[in-house]
Coordinates of C-alpha atoms and ligand atoms in Angstrom, one line a residue:
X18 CA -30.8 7.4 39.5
X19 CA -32.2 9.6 37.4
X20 CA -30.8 12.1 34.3
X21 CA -31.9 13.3 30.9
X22 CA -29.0 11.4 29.5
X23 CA -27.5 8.4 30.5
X24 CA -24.3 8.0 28.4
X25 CA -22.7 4.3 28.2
X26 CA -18.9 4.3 27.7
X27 CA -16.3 7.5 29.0
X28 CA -14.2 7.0 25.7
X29 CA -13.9 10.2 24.1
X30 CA -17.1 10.0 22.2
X31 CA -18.9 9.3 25.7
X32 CA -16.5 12.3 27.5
X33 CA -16.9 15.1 24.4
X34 CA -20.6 14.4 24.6
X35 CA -21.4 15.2 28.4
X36 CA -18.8 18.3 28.2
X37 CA -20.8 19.3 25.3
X38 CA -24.3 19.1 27.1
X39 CA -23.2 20.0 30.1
X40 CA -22.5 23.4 28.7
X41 CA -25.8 23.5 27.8
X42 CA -27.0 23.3 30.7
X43 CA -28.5 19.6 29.8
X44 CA -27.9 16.7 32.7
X45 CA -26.0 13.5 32.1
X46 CA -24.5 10.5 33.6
X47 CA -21.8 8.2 32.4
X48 CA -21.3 5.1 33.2
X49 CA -18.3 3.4 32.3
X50 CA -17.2 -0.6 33.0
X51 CA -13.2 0.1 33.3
X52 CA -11.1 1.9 36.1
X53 CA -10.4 5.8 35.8
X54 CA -6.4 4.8 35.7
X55 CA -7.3 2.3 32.7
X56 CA -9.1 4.3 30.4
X57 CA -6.1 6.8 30.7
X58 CA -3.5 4.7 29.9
X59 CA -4.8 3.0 27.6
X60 CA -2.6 3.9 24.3
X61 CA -4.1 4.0 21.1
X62 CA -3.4 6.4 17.9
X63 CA -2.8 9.8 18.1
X64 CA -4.1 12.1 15.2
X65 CA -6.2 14.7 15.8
X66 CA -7.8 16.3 12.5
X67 CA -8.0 20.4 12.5
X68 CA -12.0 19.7 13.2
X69 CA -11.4 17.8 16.2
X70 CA -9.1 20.2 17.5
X71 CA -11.5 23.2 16.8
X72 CA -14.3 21.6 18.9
X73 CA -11.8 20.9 21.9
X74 CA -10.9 24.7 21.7
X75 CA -14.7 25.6 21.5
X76 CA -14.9 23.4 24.5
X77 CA -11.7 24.8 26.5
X78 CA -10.0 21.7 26.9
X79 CA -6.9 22.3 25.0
X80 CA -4.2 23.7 26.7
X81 CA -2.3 20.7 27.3
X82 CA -3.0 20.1 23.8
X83 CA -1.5 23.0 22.2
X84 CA 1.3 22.7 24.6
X85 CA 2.3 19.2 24.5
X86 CA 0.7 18.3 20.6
X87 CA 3.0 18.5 17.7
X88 CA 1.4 20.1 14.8
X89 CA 1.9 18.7 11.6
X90 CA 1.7 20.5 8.2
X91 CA 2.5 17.8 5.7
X92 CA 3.0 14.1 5.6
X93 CA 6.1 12.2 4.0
X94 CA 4.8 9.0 1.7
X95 CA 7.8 6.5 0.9
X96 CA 7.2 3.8 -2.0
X97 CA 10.2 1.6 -2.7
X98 CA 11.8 4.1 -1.3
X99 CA 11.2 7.0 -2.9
X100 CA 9.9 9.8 -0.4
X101 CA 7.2 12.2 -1.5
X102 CA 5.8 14.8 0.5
X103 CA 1.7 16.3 0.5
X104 CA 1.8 19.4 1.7
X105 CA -1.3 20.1 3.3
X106 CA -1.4 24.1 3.8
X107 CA -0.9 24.3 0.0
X108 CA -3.6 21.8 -0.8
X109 CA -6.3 22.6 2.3
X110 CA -5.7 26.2 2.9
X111 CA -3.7 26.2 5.9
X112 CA -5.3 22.9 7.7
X113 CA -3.4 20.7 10.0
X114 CA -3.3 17.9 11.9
X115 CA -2.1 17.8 15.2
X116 CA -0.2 14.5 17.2
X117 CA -1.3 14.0 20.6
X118 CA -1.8 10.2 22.0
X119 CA -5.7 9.4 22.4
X120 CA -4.8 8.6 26.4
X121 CA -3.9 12.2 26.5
X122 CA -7.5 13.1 24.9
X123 CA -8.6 11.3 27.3
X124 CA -7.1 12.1 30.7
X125 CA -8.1 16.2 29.8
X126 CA -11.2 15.3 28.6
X127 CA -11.6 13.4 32.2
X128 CA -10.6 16.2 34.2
X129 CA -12.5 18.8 32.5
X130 CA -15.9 16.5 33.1
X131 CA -14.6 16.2 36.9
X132 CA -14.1 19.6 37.1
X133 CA -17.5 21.0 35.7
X134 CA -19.2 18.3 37.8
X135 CA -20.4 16.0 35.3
X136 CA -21.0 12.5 37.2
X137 CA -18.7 9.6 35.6
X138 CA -19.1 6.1 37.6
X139 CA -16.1 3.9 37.0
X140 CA -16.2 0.5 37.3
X141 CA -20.0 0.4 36.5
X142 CA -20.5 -2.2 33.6
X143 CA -24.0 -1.1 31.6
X144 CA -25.6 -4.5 31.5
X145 CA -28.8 -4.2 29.3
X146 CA -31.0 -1.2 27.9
X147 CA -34.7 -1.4 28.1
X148 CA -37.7 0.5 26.9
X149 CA -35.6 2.8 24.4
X150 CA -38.9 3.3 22.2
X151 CA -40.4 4.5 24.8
X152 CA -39.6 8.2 26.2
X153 CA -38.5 6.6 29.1
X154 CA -35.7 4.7 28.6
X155 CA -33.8 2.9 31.5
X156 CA -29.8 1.9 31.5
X157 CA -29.1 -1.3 33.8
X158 CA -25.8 -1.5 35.2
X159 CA -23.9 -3.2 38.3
X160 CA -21.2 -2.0 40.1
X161 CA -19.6 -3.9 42.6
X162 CA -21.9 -6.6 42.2
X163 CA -25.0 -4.6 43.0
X164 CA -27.4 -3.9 40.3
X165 CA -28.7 -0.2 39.6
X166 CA -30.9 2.0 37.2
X167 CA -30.2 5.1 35.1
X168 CA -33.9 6.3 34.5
X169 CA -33.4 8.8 31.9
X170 CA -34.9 10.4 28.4
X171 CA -31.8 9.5 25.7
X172 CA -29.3 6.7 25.9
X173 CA -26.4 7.6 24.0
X174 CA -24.2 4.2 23.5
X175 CA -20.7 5.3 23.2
X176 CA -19.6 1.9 24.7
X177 CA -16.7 1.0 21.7
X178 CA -16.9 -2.0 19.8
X179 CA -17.6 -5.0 22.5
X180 CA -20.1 -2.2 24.2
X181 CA -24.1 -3.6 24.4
X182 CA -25.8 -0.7 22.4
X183 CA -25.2 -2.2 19.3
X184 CA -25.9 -5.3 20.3
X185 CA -29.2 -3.1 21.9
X186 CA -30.8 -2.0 18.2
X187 CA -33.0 -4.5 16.8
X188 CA -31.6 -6.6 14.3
X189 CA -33.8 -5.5 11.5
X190 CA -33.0 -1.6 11.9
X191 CA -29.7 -1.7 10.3
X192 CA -27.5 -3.5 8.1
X193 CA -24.1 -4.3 9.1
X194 CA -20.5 -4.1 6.7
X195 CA -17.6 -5.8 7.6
X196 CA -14.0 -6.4 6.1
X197 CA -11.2 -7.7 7.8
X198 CA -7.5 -7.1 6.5
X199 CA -5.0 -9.9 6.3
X200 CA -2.4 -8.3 8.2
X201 CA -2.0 -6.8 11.3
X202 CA -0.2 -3.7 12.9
X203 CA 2.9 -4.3 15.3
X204 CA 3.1 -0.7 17.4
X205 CA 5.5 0.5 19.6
X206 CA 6.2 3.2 21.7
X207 CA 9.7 4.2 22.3
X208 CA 12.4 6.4 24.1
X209 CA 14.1 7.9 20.4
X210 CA 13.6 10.7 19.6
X211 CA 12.0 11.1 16.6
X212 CA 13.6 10.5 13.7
X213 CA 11.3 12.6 11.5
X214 CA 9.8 15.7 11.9
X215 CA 6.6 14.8 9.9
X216 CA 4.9 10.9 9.8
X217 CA 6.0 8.7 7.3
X218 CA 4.0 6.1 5.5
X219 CA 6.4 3.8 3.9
X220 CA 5.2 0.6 1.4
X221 CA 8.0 -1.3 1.0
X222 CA 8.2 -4.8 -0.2
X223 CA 8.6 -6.8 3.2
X224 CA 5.5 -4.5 4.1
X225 CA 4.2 -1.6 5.6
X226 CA 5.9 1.1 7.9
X227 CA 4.6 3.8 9.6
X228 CA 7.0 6.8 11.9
X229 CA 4.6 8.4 13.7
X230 CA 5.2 10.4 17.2
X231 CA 4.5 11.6 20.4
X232 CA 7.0 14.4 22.1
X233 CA 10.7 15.5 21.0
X234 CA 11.7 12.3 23.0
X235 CA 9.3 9.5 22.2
X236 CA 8.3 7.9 18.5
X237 CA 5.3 5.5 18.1
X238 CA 6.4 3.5 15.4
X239 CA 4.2 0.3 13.8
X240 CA 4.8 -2.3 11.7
X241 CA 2.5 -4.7 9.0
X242 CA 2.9 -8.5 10.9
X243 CA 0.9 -11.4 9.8
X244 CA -2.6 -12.0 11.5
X245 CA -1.2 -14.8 13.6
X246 CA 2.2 -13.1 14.3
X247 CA 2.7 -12.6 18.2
X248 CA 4.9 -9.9 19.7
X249 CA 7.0 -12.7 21.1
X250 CA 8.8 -13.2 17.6
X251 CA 9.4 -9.7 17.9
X252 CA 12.5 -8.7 19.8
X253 CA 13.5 -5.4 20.1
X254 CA 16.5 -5.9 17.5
X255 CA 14.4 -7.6 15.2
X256 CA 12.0 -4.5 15.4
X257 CA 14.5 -2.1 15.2
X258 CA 16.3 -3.8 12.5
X259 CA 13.1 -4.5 10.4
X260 CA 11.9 -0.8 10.8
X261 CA 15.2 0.9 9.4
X262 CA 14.9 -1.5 6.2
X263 CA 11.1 -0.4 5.5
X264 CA 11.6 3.4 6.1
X265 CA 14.7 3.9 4.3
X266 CA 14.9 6.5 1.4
X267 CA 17.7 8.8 0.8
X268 CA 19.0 10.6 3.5
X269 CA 16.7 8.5 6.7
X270 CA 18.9 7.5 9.4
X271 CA 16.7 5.4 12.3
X272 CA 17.0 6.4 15.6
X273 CA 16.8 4.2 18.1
X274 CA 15.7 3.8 21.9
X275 CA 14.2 2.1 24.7
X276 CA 11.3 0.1 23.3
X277 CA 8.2 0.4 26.4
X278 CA 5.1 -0.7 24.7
X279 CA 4.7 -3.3 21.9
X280 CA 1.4 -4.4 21.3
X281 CA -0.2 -6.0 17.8
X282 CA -3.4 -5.2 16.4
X283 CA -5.8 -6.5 13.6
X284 CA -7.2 -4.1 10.9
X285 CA -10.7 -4.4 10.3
X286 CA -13.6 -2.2 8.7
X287 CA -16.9 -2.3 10.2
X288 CA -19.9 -0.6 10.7
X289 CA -23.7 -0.9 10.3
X290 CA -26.2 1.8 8.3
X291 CA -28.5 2.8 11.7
X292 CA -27.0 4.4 14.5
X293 CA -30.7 5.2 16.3
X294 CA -33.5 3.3 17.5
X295 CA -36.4 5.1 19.1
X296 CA -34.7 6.8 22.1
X297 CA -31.0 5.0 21.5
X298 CA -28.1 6.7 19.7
X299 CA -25.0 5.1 18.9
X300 CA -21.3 7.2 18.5
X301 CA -17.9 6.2 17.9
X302 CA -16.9 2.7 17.7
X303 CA -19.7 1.1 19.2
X304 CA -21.0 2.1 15.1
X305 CA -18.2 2.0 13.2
X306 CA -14.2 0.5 12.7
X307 CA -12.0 1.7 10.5
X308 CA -8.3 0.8 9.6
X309 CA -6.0 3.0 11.7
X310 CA -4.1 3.7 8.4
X311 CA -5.9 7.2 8.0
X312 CA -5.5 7.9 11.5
X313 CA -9.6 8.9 11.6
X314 CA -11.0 6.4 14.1
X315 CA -11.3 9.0 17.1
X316 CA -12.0 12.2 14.8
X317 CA -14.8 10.2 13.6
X318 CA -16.0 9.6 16.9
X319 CA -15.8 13.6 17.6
X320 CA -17.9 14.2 14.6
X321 CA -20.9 11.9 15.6
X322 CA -21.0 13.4 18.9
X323 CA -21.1 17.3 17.3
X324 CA -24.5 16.0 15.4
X325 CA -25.5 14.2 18.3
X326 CA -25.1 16.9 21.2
X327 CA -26.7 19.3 19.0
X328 CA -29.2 17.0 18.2
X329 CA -30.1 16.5 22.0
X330 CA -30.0 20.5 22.9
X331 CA -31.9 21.4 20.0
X332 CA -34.7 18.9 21.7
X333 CA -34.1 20.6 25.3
X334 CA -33.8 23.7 24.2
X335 CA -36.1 24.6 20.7
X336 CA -38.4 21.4 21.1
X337 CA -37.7 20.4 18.1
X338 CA -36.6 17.0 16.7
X339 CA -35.5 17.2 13.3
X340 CA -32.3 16.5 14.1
X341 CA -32.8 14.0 16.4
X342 CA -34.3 12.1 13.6
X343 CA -31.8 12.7 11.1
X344 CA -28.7 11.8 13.3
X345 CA -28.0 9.1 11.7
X346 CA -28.2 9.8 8.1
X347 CA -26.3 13.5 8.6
X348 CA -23.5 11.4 10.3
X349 CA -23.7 8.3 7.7
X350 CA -21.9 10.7 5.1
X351 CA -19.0 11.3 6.6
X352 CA -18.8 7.5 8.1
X353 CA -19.1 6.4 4.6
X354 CA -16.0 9.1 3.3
X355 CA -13.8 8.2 5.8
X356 CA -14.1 4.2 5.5
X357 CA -12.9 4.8 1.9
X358 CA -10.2 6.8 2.7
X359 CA -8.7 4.5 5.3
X360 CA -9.4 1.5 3.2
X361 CA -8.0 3.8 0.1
X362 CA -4.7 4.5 2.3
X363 CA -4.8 0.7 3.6
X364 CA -4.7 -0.8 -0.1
X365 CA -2.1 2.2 -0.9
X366 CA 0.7 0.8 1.6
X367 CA 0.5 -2.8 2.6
X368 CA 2.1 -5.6 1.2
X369 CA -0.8 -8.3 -0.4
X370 CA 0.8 -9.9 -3.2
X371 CA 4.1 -10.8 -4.6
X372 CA 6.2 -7.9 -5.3
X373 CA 5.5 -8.2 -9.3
X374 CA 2.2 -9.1 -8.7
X375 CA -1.0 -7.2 -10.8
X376 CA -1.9 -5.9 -7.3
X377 CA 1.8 -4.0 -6.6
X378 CA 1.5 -2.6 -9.9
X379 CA -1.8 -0.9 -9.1
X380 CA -0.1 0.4 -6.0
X381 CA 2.9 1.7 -7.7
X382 CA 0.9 3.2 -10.1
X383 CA -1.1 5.0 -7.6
X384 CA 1.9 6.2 -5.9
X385 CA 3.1 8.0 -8.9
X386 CA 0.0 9.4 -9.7
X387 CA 0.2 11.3 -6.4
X388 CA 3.8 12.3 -7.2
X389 CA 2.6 14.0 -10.4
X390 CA -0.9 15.1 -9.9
X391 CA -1.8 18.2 -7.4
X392 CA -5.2 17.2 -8.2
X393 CA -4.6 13.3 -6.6
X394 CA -2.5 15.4 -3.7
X395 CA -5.1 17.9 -3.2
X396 CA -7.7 14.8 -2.8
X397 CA -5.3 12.6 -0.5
X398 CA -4.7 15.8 1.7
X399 CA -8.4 17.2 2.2
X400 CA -9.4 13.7 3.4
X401 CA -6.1 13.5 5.7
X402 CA -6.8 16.4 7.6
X403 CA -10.4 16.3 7.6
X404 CA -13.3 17.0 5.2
X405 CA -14.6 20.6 6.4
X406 CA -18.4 20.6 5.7
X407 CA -20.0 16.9 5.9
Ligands
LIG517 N1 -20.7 -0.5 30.2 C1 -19.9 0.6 30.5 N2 -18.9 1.0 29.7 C2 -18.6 0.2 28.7 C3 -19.3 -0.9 28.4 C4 -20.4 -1.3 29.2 N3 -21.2 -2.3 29.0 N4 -18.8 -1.5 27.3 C5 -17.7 -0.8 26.9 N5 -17.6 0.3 27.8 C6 -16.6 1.4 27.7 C7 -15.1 0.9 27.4 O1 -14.5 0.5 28.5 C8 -14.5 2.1 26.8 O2 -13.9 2.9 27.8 O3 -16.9 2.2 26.6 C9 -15.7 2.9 26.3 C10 -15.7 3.1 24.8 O4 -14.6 3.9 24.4 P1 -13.7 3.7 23.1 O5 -13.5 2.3 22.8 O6 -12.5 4.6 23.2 O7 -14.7 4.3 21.9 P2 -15.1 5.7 21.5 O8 -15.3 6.7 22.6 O9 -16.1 5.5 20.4 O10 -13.8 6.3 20.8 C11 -13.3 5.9 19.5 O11 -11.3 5.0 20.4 O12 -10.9 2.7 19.8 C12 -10.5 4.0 19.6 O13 -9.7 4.1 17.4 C13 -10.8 4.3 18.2 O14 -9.9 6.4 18.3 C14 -11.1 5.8 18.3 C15 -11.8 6.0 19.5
LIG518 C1 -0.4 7.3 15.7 O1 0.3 8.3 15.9 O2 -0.5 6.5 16.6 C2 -1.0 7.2 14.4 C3 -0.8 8.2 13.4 C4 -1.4 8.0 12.2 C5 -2.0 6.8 11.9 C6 -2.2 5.8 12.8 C7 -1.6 6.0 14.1 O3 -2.5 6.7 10.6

């Protein structure tokens, strides 16, 4: 087979890049390892910066979006509980954020590639990546145990995490960053209705809370749990129960439901310095991990592939490759912001040490600083719904 891009991974780092180059006219094929029906329900976070938003407007694949996402124009933080709340079109000048699950990112994001004709294969696992300093790179992937080649002039590896572009670069070309939390996130997804009509972020001292939400009928709801904690310590009660207590404050009165997904995950930080090797870009998580506490792990995934795409057109269509070559750096500085925001908000909220400790002290501390400075508020906000310009 042959393309000018052969794109690794239909996440939606993979997806917004062939929708952006196939409006430019520029020819791409994706290849991803899992089922169409997997990737869609696959459930993950659900906060979509204004920027993220913009570019699926620009792209025309936001109507669900707009109907079905709630948007959000402030954020409740509870310490000890005591509720504050940032607003963010005082602080930002009328930005937002917008709540919308990442599978429903996804499934429109699908459609919209099926519908302009952009080729995805499902069930086609990318296996290895060869001759990537060369301008003829070649993608080798099986599908039903038959072994094929993408022959094309970029790779873009937008394969997550455990995808093989990383693993692709040469060890040398980058260095790599990693911190892993010592807690984990307990989420749910639930029939209640809401029982807030913006998120809360609650520290409290048996640990962290967080209401979040999908629709005027379902909350996604999580939950700090030890590393080795398993959901099956977790019954429904106990969740229930344990979430009223952390997300208390005067006047909160939980509402329950119908408990349908309950999964835990671990909170790391990762990423490495080089995102490009010769003819090989890397976007999204295959680059970089952050804590899901600032809710910017698939905006940051968006912004690579706005450098990126018009990176790749500016090649097609000026013949020029300035900005091919300074992909990485020009998406390095927002990388960099938001892994110190989310490790900022992750510090902010968990539970780490005894509840007199030094370290809750520091976090108390930083709380009321928010509560009294516009300045802190103004900073905590702009971050939250997305730095305009880097
Ligand atoms: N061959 C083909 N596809 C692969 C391979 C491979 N060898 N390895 C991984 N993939 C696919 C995965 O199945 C997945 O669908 O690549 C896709 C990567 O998608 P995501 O993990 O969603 O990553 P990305 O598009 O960068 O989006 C980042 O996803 O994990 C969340 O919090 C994260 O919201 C962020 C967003
Ligand atoms: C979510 O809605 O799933 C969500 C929202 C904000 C976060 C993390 C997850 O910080």
């Amino acid at each position: 087979m042959k393309t000018q891009v052969g794109i690794i991974g239909a996440g939606p780092a993979g997806l917004s890049l062939a929708l952006l180059l196939q409006r430019a006219g520029i020819d791409c094929i994706m290849l991803e390892s899992r089922s169409r029906e997997y990737v869609e329900s696959r459930v993950r976070a659900g906060l979509l910066e204004q920027n993220t938003v913009d570019l699926f407007n620009e792209l025309q694949v936001a109507d669900r979006l707009h109907k079905e996402g709630l948007q959000h124009h402030g954020v409740y933080f509870n310490f000890d509980g005591e509720s504050i709340r940032i607003p963010f079109d005082e602080l930002t000048g009328g930005r937002c954020i917008t709540i919308y699950g990442q599978q429903e990112v996804v499934k429109d994001l699908i459609k919209a590639n099926s519908d302009r004709g952009v080729k995805i294969i499902f069930e086609a696992t990318a296996a290895k990546i060869e001759d990537f300093e060369t301008t003829a790179p070649k993608i080798y992937f099986k599908q039903n145990g038959e072994e094929h080649i993408v022959e094309c002039d970029f790779v873009a590896g937008c394969d997550g995490y455990h995808g093989i572009a990383r693993k692709a670069l040469p060890a040398k070309c980058y260095n790599e960053f990693k911190k892993e939390y010592p807690f984990s996130w307990l989420g749910i997804l639930a029939n209640a209705a809401p029982s807030t009509d913006e998120l809360i972020y609650a520290f409290h001292e048996r640990g962290f809370a967080l209401h979040s939400l999908r629709s005027e009928k379902v909350s996604r709801l999580y939950l700090q749990v030890d590393n080795d904690d398993t959901t099956d310590n977790w019954s429904d009660k106990k969740i229930w129960e344990e979430l009223s207590i952390r997300l208390s404050s005067k006047g909160f009165m939980l509402h329950t439901g119908e408990i349908f997904e309950k999964a835990i995950t671990p909170m790391r930080s990762f990423m490495i310095d080089n995102m490009q090797y010769g003819r090989l870009f890397l976007a999204g998580d295959a680059a970089h991990i952050v804590p899901p506490t600032g809710g910017k792990g698939l905006n940051l995934a968006v912004a690579d592939i706005k450098w990126l795409s018009s990176a790749i057109i500016d090649f097609y269509n000026n013949n020029k490759e300035e900005k091919l070559k300074n992909y990485s750096a020009d998406c390095l500085r927002r990388i960099w912001r938001a892994q110190d925001f989310s490790n900022f908000m992750t510090y902010l909220f968990h539970k780490q040490a005894a509840h007199d400790s030094f370290e809750y002290h520091l976090q108390k501390a930083r709380f009321e600083y928010i509560q009294s400075s516009k300045a802190q508020a103004t900073t905590i906000a702009e971050n939250y719904v997305g730095l305009k310009d880097i």
